[in-house]
PDB file of C-alpha atoms and ligand atoms in Angstrom:
ATOM      1  CA  UNK A 273       9.670  14.371 -20.744  1.00  0.00           C
ATOM      2  CA  UNK A 274       7.322  13.228 -17.772  1.00  0.00           C
ATOM      3  CA  UNK A 275       4.326  11.271 -18.948  1.00  0.00           C
ATOM      4  CA  UNK A 276       0.821  12.694 -18.017  1.00  0.00           C
ATOM      5  CA  UNK A 277      -1.029   9.539 -17.391  1.00  0.00           C
ATOM      6  CA  UNK A 278      -3.028  10.893 -14.538  1.00  0.00           C
ATOM      7  CA  UNK A 279      -4.035  14.261 -16.223  1.00  0.00           C
ATOM      8  CA  UNK A 280      -7.697  14.887 -15.218  1.00  0.00           C
ATOM      9  CA  UNK A 281      -7.728  12.057 -12.706  1.00  0.00           C
ATOM     10  CA  UNK A 282      -8.347  12.145  -8.887  1.00  0.00           C
ATOM     11  CA  UNK A 283      -5.932   9.653  -7.165  1.00  0.00           C
ATOM     12  CA  UNK A 284      -6.037   8.810  -3.476  1.00  0.00           C
ATOM     13  CA  UNK A 285      -2.876   7.286  -2.031  1.00  0.00           C
ATOM     14  CA  UNK A 286      -2.881   5.953   1.433  1.00  0.00           C
ATOM     15  CA  UNK A 287       0.381   5.577   3.477  1.00  0.00           C
ATOM     16  CA  UNK A 288       1.497   8.500   1.664  1.00  0.00           C
ATOM     17  CA  UNK A 289       3.785  10.151   4.114  1.00  0.00           C
ATOM     18  CA  UNK A 290       6.791   8.058   3.466  1.00  0.00           C
ATOM     19  CA  UNK A 291       8.276   5.016   1.658  1.00  0.00           C
ATOM     20  CA  UNK A 292       6.531   3.561  -1.431  1.00  0.00           C
ATOM     21  CA  UNK A 293       3.120   5.393  -0.806  1.00  0.00           C
ATOM     22  CA  UNK A 294       5.037   8.701  -0.746  1.00  0.00           C
ATOM     23  CA  UNK A 295       6.804   7.787  -4.024  1.00  0.00           C
ATOM     24  CA  UNK A 296       3.574   6.802  -5.655  1.00  0.00           C
ATOM     25  CA  UNK A 297       1.705   9.925  -4.616  1.00  0.00           C
ATOM     26  CA  UNK A 298       4.633  12.350  -5.577  1.00  0.00           C
ATOM     27  CA  UNK A 299       4.936  10.648  -8.990  1.00  0.00           C
ATOM     28  CA  UNK A 300       1.189  10.580  -9.793  1.00  0.00           C
ATOM     29  CA  UNK A 301       1.003  14.187  -9.075  1.00  0.00           C
ATOM     30  CA  UNK A 302       3.944  14.922 -11.283  1.00  0.00           C
ATOM     31  CA  UNK A 303       1.963  13.060 -14.017  1.00  0.00           C
ATOM     32  CA  UNK A 304      -0.871  15.441 -13.699  1.00  0.00           C
ATOM     33  CA  UNK A 305      -3.127  13.753 -11.017  1.00  0.00           C
ATOM     34  CA  UNK A 306      -5.063  15.671  -8.465  1.00  0.00           C
ATOM     35  CA  UNK A 307      -3.681  13.583  -5.427  1.00  0.00           C
ATOM     36  CA  UNK A 308      -4.844  13.072  -1.927  1.00  0.00           C
ATOM     37  CA  UNK A 309      -2.116  11.964   0.361  1.00  0.00           C
ATOM     38  CA  UNK A 310      -3.598  10.113   3.195  1.00  0.00           C
ATOM     39  CA  UNK A 311      -1.825   8.833   6.274  1.00  0.00           C
ATOM     40  CA  UNK A 312      -1.796   8.626   9.894  1.00  0.00           C
ATOM     41  CA  UNK A 313       1.131  10.828  10.219  1.00  0.00           C
ATOM     42  CA  UNK A 314       0.384  14.526  11.020  1.00  0.00           C
ATOM     43  CA  UNK A 315       3.137  15.839   8.636  1.00  0.00           C
ATOM     44  CA  UNK A 316       1.455  14.261   5.701  1.00  0.00           C
ATOM     45  CA  UNK A 317       0.254  17.718   4.375  1.00  0.00           C
ATOM     46  CA  UNK A 318       3.910  18.736   4.251  1.00  0.00           C
ATOM     47  CA  UNK A 319       4.696  15.849   1.993  1.00  0.00           C
ATOM     48  CA  UNK A 320       1.669  16.559  -0.154  1.00  0.00           C
ATOM     49  CA  UNK A 321       3.164  20.092  -0.558  1.00  0.00           C
ATOM     50  CA  UNK A 322       6.401  18.709  -1.868  1.00  0.00           C
ATOM     51  CA  UNK A 323       4.548  18.105  -5.147  1.00  0.00           C
ATOM     52  CA  UNK A 324       5.185  21.635  -6.234  1.00  0.00           C
ATOM     53  CA  UNK A 325       2.954  23.072  -8.973  1.00  0.00           C
ATOM     54  CA  UNK A 326       0.418  20.111  -8.553  1.00  0.00           C
ATOM     55  CA  UNK A 327      -2.985  20.026  -7.225  1.00  0.00           C
ATOM     56  CA  UNK A 328      -2.670  17.949  -3.945  1.00  0.00           C
ATOM     57  CA  UNK A 329      -3.970  17.791  -0.598  1.00  0.00           C
ATOM     58  CA  UNK A 330      -2.995  15.926   2.634  1.00  0.00           C
ATOM     59  CA  UNK A 331      -5.458  14.279   4.842  1.00  0.00           C
ATOM     60  CA  UNK A 332      -4.717  12.520   8.434  1.00  0.00           C
ATOM     61  CA  UNK A 333      -6.635   9.393   9.174  1.00  0.00           C
ATOM     62  CA  UNK A 334      -6.335   6.183  10.983  1.00  0.00           C
ATOM     63  CA  UNK A 335      -7.113   3.701   8.372  1.00  0.00           C
ATOM     64  CA  UNK A 336      -7.162   0.829  10.835  1.00  0.00           C
ATOM     65  CA  UNK A 337     -10.717   2.140  11.640  1.00  0.00           C
ATOM     66  CA  UNK A 338     -13.526   2.063   9.298  1.00  0.00           C
ATOM     67  CA  UNK A 339     -14.513   5.700  10.105  1.00  0.00           C
ATOM     68  CA  UNK A 340     -10.899   6.927   9.145  1.00  0.00           C
ATOM     69  CA  UNK A 341     -11.374   5.114   5.915  1.00  0.00           C
ATOM     70  CA  UNK A 342     -14.658   6.703   5.161  1.00  0.00           C
ATOM     71  CA  UNK A 343     -13.629  10.082   6.219  1.00  0.00           C
ATOM     72  CA  UNK A 344     -10.611   9.870   3.951  1.00  0.00           C
ATOM     73  CA  UNK A 345     -12.716   9.146   0.876  1.00  0.00           C
ATOM     74  CA  UNK A 346     -15.407  11.663   1.805  1.00  0.00           C
ATOM     75  CA  UNK A 347     -12.627  14.220   2.032  1.00  0.00           C
ATOM     76  CA  UNK A 348     -11.271  13.429  -1.476  1.00  0.00           C
ATOM     77  CA  UNK A 349     -14.769  13.661  -2.983  1.00  0.00           C
ATOM     78  CA  UNK A 350     -15.346  17.028  -1.273  1.00  0.00           C
ATOM     79  CA  UNK A 351     -12.044  18.551  -2.284  1.00  0.00           C
ATOM     80  CA  UNK A 352     -11.967  17.080  -5.885  1.00  0.00           C
ATOM     81  CA  UNK A 353     -15.453  16.091  -6.724  1.00  0.00           C
ATOM     82  CA  UNK A 354     -14.938  12.445  -7.137  1.00  0.00           C
ATOM     83  CA  UNK A 355     -12.334   9.603  -7.022  1.00  0.00           C
ATOM     84  CA  UNK A 356     -10.976   7.777 -10.138  1.00  0.00           C
ATOM     85  CA  UNK A 357      -7.976   5.782  -8.627  1.00  0.00           C
ATOM     86  CA  UNK A 358      -7.374   4.490  -5.083  1.00  0.00           C
ATOM     87  CA  UNK A 359      -3.848   3.145  -4.337  1.00  0.00           C
ATOM     88  CA  UNK A 360      -3.691   1.264  -0.931  1.00  0.00           C
ATOM     89  CA  UNK A 361      -0.189   1.641   0.372  1.00  0.00           C
ATOM     90  CA  UNK A 362      -0.798   1.332   4.250  1.00  0.00           C
ATOM     91  CA  UNK A 363       0.719  -1.830   5.609  1.00  0.00           C
ATOM     92  CA  UNK A 364       4.154  -3.464   6.565  1.00  0.00           C
ATOM     93  CA  UNK A 365       5.221  -5.963   9.163  1.00  0.00           C
ATOM     94  CA  UNK A 366       5.443  -4.535  12.608  1.00  0.00           C
ATOM     95  CA  UNK A 367       7.477  -7.294  14.048  1.00  0.00           C
ATOM     96  CA  UNK A 368       9.585 -10.209  12.827  1.00  0.00           C
ATOM     97  CA  UNK A 369       9.307 -13.363  14.945  1.00  0.00           C
ATOM     98  CA  UNK A 370       9.034 -17.135  14.695  1.00  0.00           C
ATOM     99  CA  UNK A 371       5.318 -17.609  14.734  1.00  0.00           C
ATOM    100  CA  UNK A 372       5.492 -19.519  18.138  1.00  0.00           C
ATOM    101  CA  UNK A 373       7.040 -16.098  19.661  1.00  0.00           C
ATOM    102  CA  UNK A 374       4.155 -13.830  18.626  1.00  0.00           C
ATOM    103  CA  UNK A 375       1.764 -12.785  21.371  1.00  0.00           C
ATOM    104  CA  UNK A 376      -1.874 -13.071  20.629  1.00  0.00           C
ATOM    105  CA  UNK A 377      -2.144  -9.223  20.703  1.00  0.00           C
ATOM    106  CA  UNK A 378       0.839  -8.893  18.276  1.00  0.00           C
ATOM    107  CA  UNK A 379      -1.089 -11.187  15.885  1.00  0.00           C
ATOM    108  CA  UNK A 380      -4.103  -9.057  15.920  1.00  0.00           C
ATOM    109  CA  UNK A 381      -1.885  -5.866  15.558  1.00  0.00           C
ATOM    110  CA  UNK A 382      -0.389  -7.209  12.236  1.00  0.00           C
ATOM    111  CA  UNK A 383      -3.873  -8.033  10.766  1.00  0.00           C
ATOM    112  CA  UNK A 384      -5.112  -4.503  11.834  1.00  0.00           C
ATOM    113  CA  UNK A 385      -2.156  -2.859  10.200  1.00  0.00           C
ATOM    114  CA  UNK A 386      -1.726  -4.800   6.943  1.00  0.00           C
ATOM    115  CA  UNK A 387      -5.152  -6.134   5.995  1.00  0.00           C
ATOM    116  CA  UNK A 388      -8.068  -3.926   7.684  1.00  0.00           C
ATOM    117  CA  UNK A 389      -7.010  -0.579   5.936  1.00  0.00           C
ATOM    118  CA  UNK A 390      -7.387  -2.086   2.459  1.00  0.00           C
ATOM    119  CA  UNK A 391     -10.495  -3.929   3.262  1.00  0.00           C
ATOM    120  CA  UNK A 392     -12.114  -0.707   4.837  1.00  0.00           C
ATOM    121  CA  UNK A 393     -10.815   1.727   2.084  1.00  0.00           C
ATOM    122  CA  UNK A 394     -12.078  -0.626  -0.756  1.00  0.00           C
ATOM    123  CA  UNK A 395     -15.412  -0.753   1.029  1.00  0.00           C
ATOM    124  CA  UNK A 396     -15.533   3.160   1.515  1.00  0.00           C
ATOM    125  CA  UNK A 397     -14.348   4.016  -1.933  1.00  0.00           C
ATOM    126  CA  UNK A 398     -16.939   1.935  -3.868  1.00  0.00           C
ATOM    127  CA  UNK A 399     -19.946   4.144  -3.754  1.00  0.00           C
ATOM    128  CA  UNK A 400     -17.757   6.894  -5.152  1.00  0.00           C
ATOM    129  CA  UNK A 401     -16.507   4.841  -7.951  1.00  0.00           C
ATOM    130  CA  UNK A 402     -19.974   3.604  -8.788  1.00  0.00           C
ATOM    131  CA  UNK A 403     -21.121   7.188  -8.999  1.00  0.00           C
ATOM    132  CA  UNK A 404     -18.244   8.048 -11.389  1.00  0.00           C
ATOM    133  CA  UNK A 405     -19.180   5.104 -13.433  1.00  0.00           C
ATOM    134  CA  UNK A 406     -15.858   3.109 -12.928  1.00  0.00           C
ATOM    135  CA  UNK A 407     -12.429   3.432 -11.711  1.00  0.00           C
ATOM    136  CA  UNK A 408      -9.385   1.475 -10.355  1.00  0.00           C
ATOM    137  CA  UNK A 409      -8.155   0.164  -7.148  1.00  0.00           C
ATOM    138  CA  UNK A 410      -4.376  -0.721  -6.835  1.00  0.00           C
ATOM    139  CA  UNK A 411      -3.436  -2.656  -3.582  1.00  0.00           C
ATOM    140  CA  UNK A 412       0.070  -3.044  -2.411  1.00  0.00           C
ATOM    141  CA  UNK A 413       0.387  -6.560  -1.284  1.00  0.00           C
ATOM    142  CA  UNK A 414       3.743  -8.287  -0.665  1.00  0.00           C
ATOM    143  CA  UNK A 415       5.780 -11.384  -1.708  1.00  0.00           C
ATOM    144  CA  UNK A 416       5.940 -12.236   2.049  1.00  0.00           C
ATOM    145  CA  UNK A 417       2.718 -14.366   1.477  1.00  0.00           C
ATOM    146  CA  UNK A 418       5.623 -17.051   1.543  1.00  0.00           C
ATOM    147  CA  UNK A 419       8.377 -16.162   3.854  1.00  0.00           C
ATOM    148  CA  UNK A 420       9.718 -16.500   7.340  1.00  0.00           C
ATOM    149  CA  UNK A 421       9.403 -14.662  10.693  1.00  0.00           C
ATOM    150  CA  UNK A 422       6.180 -12.882   9.868  1.00  0.00           C
ATOM    151  CA  UNK A 423       3.258 -15.370   9.459  1.00  0.00           C
ATOM    152  CA  UNK A 424       0.516 -12.863  10.682  1.00  0.00           C
ATOM    153  CA  UNK A 425       1.813 -10.264   8.020  1.00  0.00           C
ATOM    154  CA  UNK A 426       1.842 -13.111   5.454  1.00  0.00           C
ATOM    155  CA  UNK A 427      -1.767 -13.964   6.308  1.00  0.00           C
ATOM    156  CA  UNK A 428      -2.745 -10.249   6.019  1.00  0.00           C
ATOM    157  CA  UNK A 429      -1.259  -9.898   2.566  1.00  0.00           C
ATOM    158  CA  UNK A 430      -2.881 -13.226   1.497  1.00  0.00           C
ATOM    159  CA  UNK A 431      -6.022 -11.466   2.530  1.00  0.00           C
ATOM    160  CA  UNK A 432      -5.079  -8.413   0.316  1.00  0.00           C
ATOM    161  CA  UNK A 433      -4.562 -10.843  -2.719  1.00  0.00           C
ATOM    162  CA  UNK A 434      -8.031 -12.360  -1.954  1.00  0.00           C
ATOM    163  CA  UNK A 435      -9.716  -8.976  -1.796  1.00  0.00           C
ATOM    164  CA  UNK A 436      -7.963  -8.015  -5.164  1.00  0.00           C
ATOM    165  CA  UNK A 437      -9.251 -11.055  -6.904  1.00  0.00           C
ATOM    166  CA  UNK A 438     -12.806 -11.268  -5.541  1.00  0.00           C
ATOM    167  CA  UNK A 439     -13.433  -7.531  -5.817  1.00  0.00           C
ATOM    168  CA  UNK A 440     -12.110  -7.339  -9.378  1.00  0.00           C
ATOM    169  CA  UNK A 441     -14.510 -10.439 -10.202  1.00  0.00           C
ATOM    170  CA  UNK A 442     -17.468  -8.826  -8.594  1.00  0.00           C
ATOM    171  CA  UNK A 443     -17.311  -5.317  -9.701  1.00  0.00           C
ATOM    172  CA  UNK A 444     -15.945  -5.714 -13.339  1.00  0.00           C
ATOM    173  CA  UNK A 445     -19.326  -5.281 -14.570  1.00  0.00           C
ATOM    174  CA  UNK A 446     -19.203  -1.743 -13.196  1.00  0.00           C
ATOM    175  CA  UNK A 447     -16.098  -0.743 -14.936  1.00  0.00           C
ATOM    176  CA  UNK A 448     -13.905  -1.036 -11.805  1.00  0.00           C
ATOM    177  CA  UNK A 449     -10.547  -2.618 -12.177  1.00  0.00           C
ATOM    178  CA  UNK A 450      -8.811  -3.986  -8.967  1.00  0.00           C
ATOM    179  CA  UNK A 451      -5.161  -5.091  -9.212  1.00  0.00           C
ATOM    180  CA  UNK A 452      -2.314  -5.465  -6.908  1.00  0.00           C
ATOM    181  CA  UNK A 453       1.628  -5.564  -6.800  1.00  0.00           C
ATOM    182  CA  UNK A 454       3.533  -7.776  -4.455  1.00  0.00           C
ATOM    183  CA  UNK A 455       6.629  -6.018  -3.700  1.00  0.00           C
ATOM    184  CA  UNK A 456       9.646  -7.782  -2.359  1.00  0.00           C
ATOM    185  CA  UNK A 457      12.241  -6.399  -0.027  1.00  0.00           C
ATOM    186  CA  UNK A 458      12.743  -2.669  -0.846  1.00  0.00           C
ATOM    187  CA  UNK A 459      15.469  -0.298   0.140  1.00  0.00           C
ATOM    188  CA  UNK A 460      14.281   2.879   1.750  1.00  0.00           C
ATOM    189  CA  UNK A 461      15.749   5.742   3.658  1.00  0.00           C
ATOM    190  CA  UNK A 462      15.450   5.509   7.463  1.00  0.00           C
ATOM    191  CA  UNK A 463      11.806   5.692   8.434  1.00  0.00           C
ATOM    192  CA  UNK A 464      10.499   8.858  10.055  1.00  0.00           C
ATOM    193  CA  UNK A 465       7.503   6.561  11.399  1.00  0.00           C
ATOM    194  CA  UNK A 466       9.027   3.249  12.479  1.00  0.00           C
ATOM    195  CA  UNK A 467       6.991   0.137  11.729  1.00  0.00           C
ATOM    196  CA  UNK A 468       7.134  -0.789  15.539  1.00  0.00           C
ATOM    197  CA  UNK A 469       6.656   2.250  17.709  1.00  0.00           C
ATOM    198  CA  UNK A 470       8.009   0.302  20.862  1.00  0.00           C
ATOM    199  CA  UNK A 471      11.305  -0.215  18.963  1.00  0.00           C
ATOM    200  CA  UNK A 472      12.900  -3.659  18.170  1.00  0.00           C
ATOM    201  CA  UNK A 473      14.736  -5.693  20.813  1.00  0.00           C
ATOM    202  CA  UNK A 474      18.110  -7.228  19.943  1.00  0.00           C
ATOM    203  CA  UNK A 475      16.357 -10.661  19.587  1.00  0.00           C
ATOM    204  CA  UNK A 476      13.920  -9.138  17.073  1.00  0.00           C
ATOM    205  CA  UNK A 477      16.826  -7.451  15.180  1.00  0.00           C
ATOM    206  CA  UNK A 478      18.348 -10.830  14.815  1.00  0.00           C
ATOM    207  CA  UNK A 479      15.041 -12.454  13.729  1.00  0.00           C
ATOM    208  CA  UNK A 480      14.599  -9.495  11.210  1.00  0.00           C
ATOM    209  CA  UNK A 481      18.154 -10.189   9.791  1.00  0.00           C
ATOM    210  CA  UNK A 482      17.144 -13.830   9.173  1.00  0.00           C
ATOM    211  CA  UNK A 483      13.956 -12.603   7.251  1.00  0.00           C
ATOM    212  CA  UNK A 484      16.076 -10.207   5.040  1.00  0.00           C
ATOM    213  CA  UNK A 485      18.535 -12.978   4.228  1.00  0.00           C
ATOM    214  CA  UNK A 486      15.647 -15.239   3.101  1.00  0.00           C
ATOM    215  CA  UNK A 487      13.969 -12.574   1.087  1.00  0.00           C
ATOM    216  CA  UNK A 488      17.306 -11.777  -0.674  1.00  0.00           C
ATOM    217  CA  UNK A 489      18.332 -15.267  -1.322  1.00  0.00           C
ATOM    218  CA  UNK A 490      14.632 -16.026  -2.733  1.00  0.00           C
ATOM    219  CA  UNK A 491      15.261 -13.462  -5.571  1.00  0.00           C
ATOM    220  CA  UNK A 492      16.953 -14.201  -8.917  1.00  0.00           C
ATOM    221  CA  UNK A 493      18.718 -10.940  -8.709  1.00  0.00           C
ATOM    222  CA  UNK A 494      20.034 -11.417  -5.246  1.00  0.00           C
ATOM    223  CA  UNK A 495      19.187  -7.918  -4.047  1.00  0.00           C
ATOM    224  CA  UNK A 496      16.527  -5.625  -2.673  1.00  0.00           C
ATOM    225  CA  UNK A 497      14.430  -3.388  -5.046  1.00  0.00           C
ATOM    226  CA  UNK A 498      14.310   0.484  -4.723  1.00  0.00           C
ATOM    227  CA  UNK A 499      11.294   2.554  -4.107  1.00  0.00           C
ATOM    228  CA  UNK A 500      11.243   3.688  -7.936  1.00  0.00           C
ATOM    229  CA  UNK A 501      11.193  -0.055  -8.989  1.00  0.00           C
ATOM    230  CA  UNK A 502       8.203  -0.437  -6.823  1.00  0.00           C
ATOM    231  CA  UNK A 503       6.467   2.958  -7.928  1.00  0.00           C
ATOM    232  CA  UNK A 504       6.732   2.368 -11.626  1.00  0.00           C
ATOM    233  CA  UNK A 505       4.690  -1.039 -11.734  1.00  0.00           C
ATOM    234  CA  UNK A 506       2.186   0.349  -9.246  1.00  0.00           C
ATOM    235  CA  UNK A 507       1.458   3.396 -11.389  1.00  0.00           C
ATOM    236  CA  UNK A 508       1.439   1.405 -14.528  1.00  0.00           C
ATOM    237  CA  UNK A 509      -1.430  -0.708 -13.024  1.00  0.00           C
ATOM    238  CA  UNK A 510      -3.118   2.280 -11.919  1.00  0.00           C
ATOM    239  CA  UNK A 511      -3.006   3.911 -15.440  1.00  0.00           C
ATOM    240  CA  UNK A 512      -5.225   3.339 -18.472  1.00  0.00           C
ATOM    241  CA  UNK A 513      -2.314   1.449 -19.938  1.00  0.00           C
ATOM    242  CA  UNK A 514      -3.375  -1.352 -17.957  1.00  0.00           C
ATOM    243  CA  UNK A 515      -6.981  -1.424 -19.040  1.00  0.00           C
ATOM    244  CA  UNK A 516      -7.085  -4.972 -19.793  1.00  0.00           C
ATOM    245  CA  UNK A 517      -5.573  -6.177 -16.462  1.00  0.00           C
ATOM    246  CA  UNK A 518      -7.824  -6.900 -13.477  1.00  0.00           C
ATOM    247  CA  UNK A 519      -7.857  -9.336 -10.715  1.00  0.00           C
ATOM    248  CA  UNK A 520      -4.108  -9.723 -11.100  1.00  0.00           C
ATOM    249  CA  UNK A 521      -1.390  -9.555  -8.400  1.00  0.00           C
ATOM    250  CA  UNK A 522       1.960  -8.709 -10.020  1.00  0.00           C
ATOM    251  CA  UNK A 523       4.979  -9.946  -8.204  1.00  0.00           C
ATOM    252  CA  UNK A 524       7.709  -7.152  -8.074  1.00  0.00           C
ATOM    253  CA  UNK A 525      10.431  -9.061  -6.343  1.00  0.00           C
ATOM    254  CA  UNK A 526      13.457  -9.657  -8.493  1.00  0.00           C
ATOM    255  CA  UNK A 527      12.059 -13.022  -9.550  1.00  0.00           C
ATOM    256  CA  UNK A 528      10.613 -14.094  -6.221  1.00  0.00           C
ATOM    257  CA  UNK A 529       6.896 -14.924  -6.649  1.00  0.00           C
ATOM    258  CA  UNK A 530       6.112 -15.172  -3.075  1.00  0.00           C
TER     259      UNK A 530
HETATM  260  N1  LIG B  43       9.343  -1.896   2.109  1.00  0.00           N
HETATM  261  C1  LIG B  43       9.285  -3.227   1.930  1.00  0.00           C
HETATM  262  O1  LIG B  43      10.402  -3.860   1.909  1.00  0.00           O
HETATM  263  C2  LIG B  43       8.097  -3.732   1.483  1.00  0.00           C
HETATM  264  C3  LIG B  43       8.078  -5.042   0.845  1.00  0.00           C
HETATM  265  C4  LIG B  43       6.879  -5.658   0.601  1.00  0.00           C
HETATM  266  C5  LIG B  43       5.695  -5.004   0.724  1.00  0.00           C
HETATM  267  N2  LIG B  43       5.786  -3.687   1.242  1.00  0.00           N
HETATM  268  C6  LIG B  43       4.270  -3.022   1.400  1.00  0.00           C
HETATM  269  O2  LIG B  43       4.383  -1.835   0.683  1.00  0.00           O
HETATM  270  C7  LIG B  43       3.647  -0.862   1.465  1.00  0.00           C
HETATM  271  C8  LIG B  43       4.408   0.325   1.894  1.00  0.00           C
HETATM  272  O3  LIG B  43       5.634  -0.190   2.423  1.00  0.00           O
HETATM  273  P1  LIG B  43       6.708   0.873   2.994  1.00  0.00           P
HETATM  274  O4  LIG B  43       7.928   0.077   3.689  1.00  0.00           O
HETATM  275  O5  LIG B  43       7.003   1.860   2.074  1.00  0.00           O
HETATM  276  O6  LIG B  43       5.915   1.385   4.415  1.00  0.00           O
HETATM  277  P2  LIG B  43       6.431   2.350   5.555  1.00  0.00           P
HETATM  278  O7  LIG B  43       6.228   1.548   6.873  1.00  0.00           O
HETATM  279  O8  LIG B  43       7.618   3.097   5.223  1.00  0.00           O
HETATM  280  O9  LIG B  43       5.294   3.387   5.509  1.00  0.00           O
HETATM  281  C9  LIG B  43       3.962   3.180   5.773  1.00  0.00           C
HETATM  282  C10 LIG B  43       3.096   4.417   5.884  1.00  0.00           C
HETATM  283  O10 LIG B  43       1.775   4.028   6.223  1.00  0.00           O
HETATM  284  C11 LIG B  43       1.350   4.890   7.230  1.00  0.00           C
HETATM  285  N3  LIG B  43       0.393   4.169   8.162  1.00  0.00           N
HETATM  286  C12 LIG B  43       0.741   3.061   9.041  1.00  0.00           C
HETATM  287  N4  LIG B  43      -0.539   2.815   9.629  1.00  0.00           N
HETATM  288  C13 LIG B  43      -1.434   3.487   9.263  1.00  0.00           C
HETATM  289  C14 LIG B  43      -2.772   3.736   9.625  1.00  0.00           C
HETATM  290  N5  LIG B  43      -3.251   2.973  10.528  1.00  0.00           N
HETATM  291  N6  LIG B  43      -3.463   4.779   9.111  1.00  0.00           N
HETATM  292  C15 LIG B  43      -2.967   5.659   8.180  1.00  0.00           C
HETATM  293  N7  LIG B  43      -1.671   5.500   7.842  1.00  0.00           N
HETATM  294  C16 LIG B  43      -0.978   4.451   8.373  1.00  0.00           C
HETATM  295  C17 LIG B  43       2.525   5.268   8.066  1.00  0.00           C
HETATM  296  O11 LIG B  43       2.392   6.382   8.767  1.00  0.00           O
HETATM  297  C18 LIG B  43       3.639   5.228   7.018  1.00  0.00           C
HETATM  298  O12 LIG B  43       3.529   6.763   6.439  1.00  0.00           O
HETATM  299  C19 LIG B  43       3.077  -1.635   2.701  1.00  0.00           C
HETATM  300  O13 LIG B  43       1.681  -2.171   2.381  1.00  0.00           O
HETATM  301  C20 LIG B  43       3.986  -2.859   2.956  1.00  0.00           C
HETATM  302  O14 LIG B  43       3.446  -3.904   3.425  1.00  0.00           O
HETATM  303  C21 LIG B  43       6.805  -3.205   1.455  1.00  0.00           C
END
């Protein structure tokens, strides 16, 4: 029997068109949530419709802009009359390179992709959670806060951890919990939306394989996780089962703590 931990709740999931975000959004819908699937990909409404029999909606927004983040939260409130839970899935390393090989514009792009969407959506959702009398934010960070070939991404996810801890401290008195998971390497089907739209050079593929090797060897279990193994802890933290957990970043990385 499927649990119904999100019955009566409005859940907004960002980065819901594929990967971990898609898995989270579909399972939250299967567990009774009214779910808004937010993504930059124009096919996100089709993904939302995969949740047959559930009350879901897709919304296209570029969350690297504040206007996009605000529009997504406003849409959710208009459609479902409020927000209870925000799950921030948008992110992901665009390029893998030794730090000296990053061009300045590439450093900026990593921060825009993996820090700014969470910073913006956390701000844009707060008025709605305050109006509701509380709520929960789950950020998807990464164990790559310690890792090779992606220092700008590491910095972005370190920022996500800082948002999680400081926002949790500041808004606890308003009944708002803020938590995060830090996934390790996660196996996924080939991406419909590539991380790097320009494609990876042969040299970048080599640097990526070095990062994959480091990530795998840093785990106790000596393997990547699955999307389901990431979805489960994210939704545990989002649910009322985790009501006494806030400000925490949970490593979900086979023993690697990042
Ligand atoms: N996959 C992994 O191995 C892994 C490991 C550690 C952490 N993570 C984190 O988990 C999260 C999900 O990872 P994934 O591998 O499933 O991601 P993914 O790259 O497969 O999918 C990311 C989704 O976010 C969307 N997106 C990207 N930029 C956007 C923007 N500006 N506005 C709106 N939508 C945007 C994409 O369209 C895509 O649907 C990310 O935050 C990532 O950093 C992933």
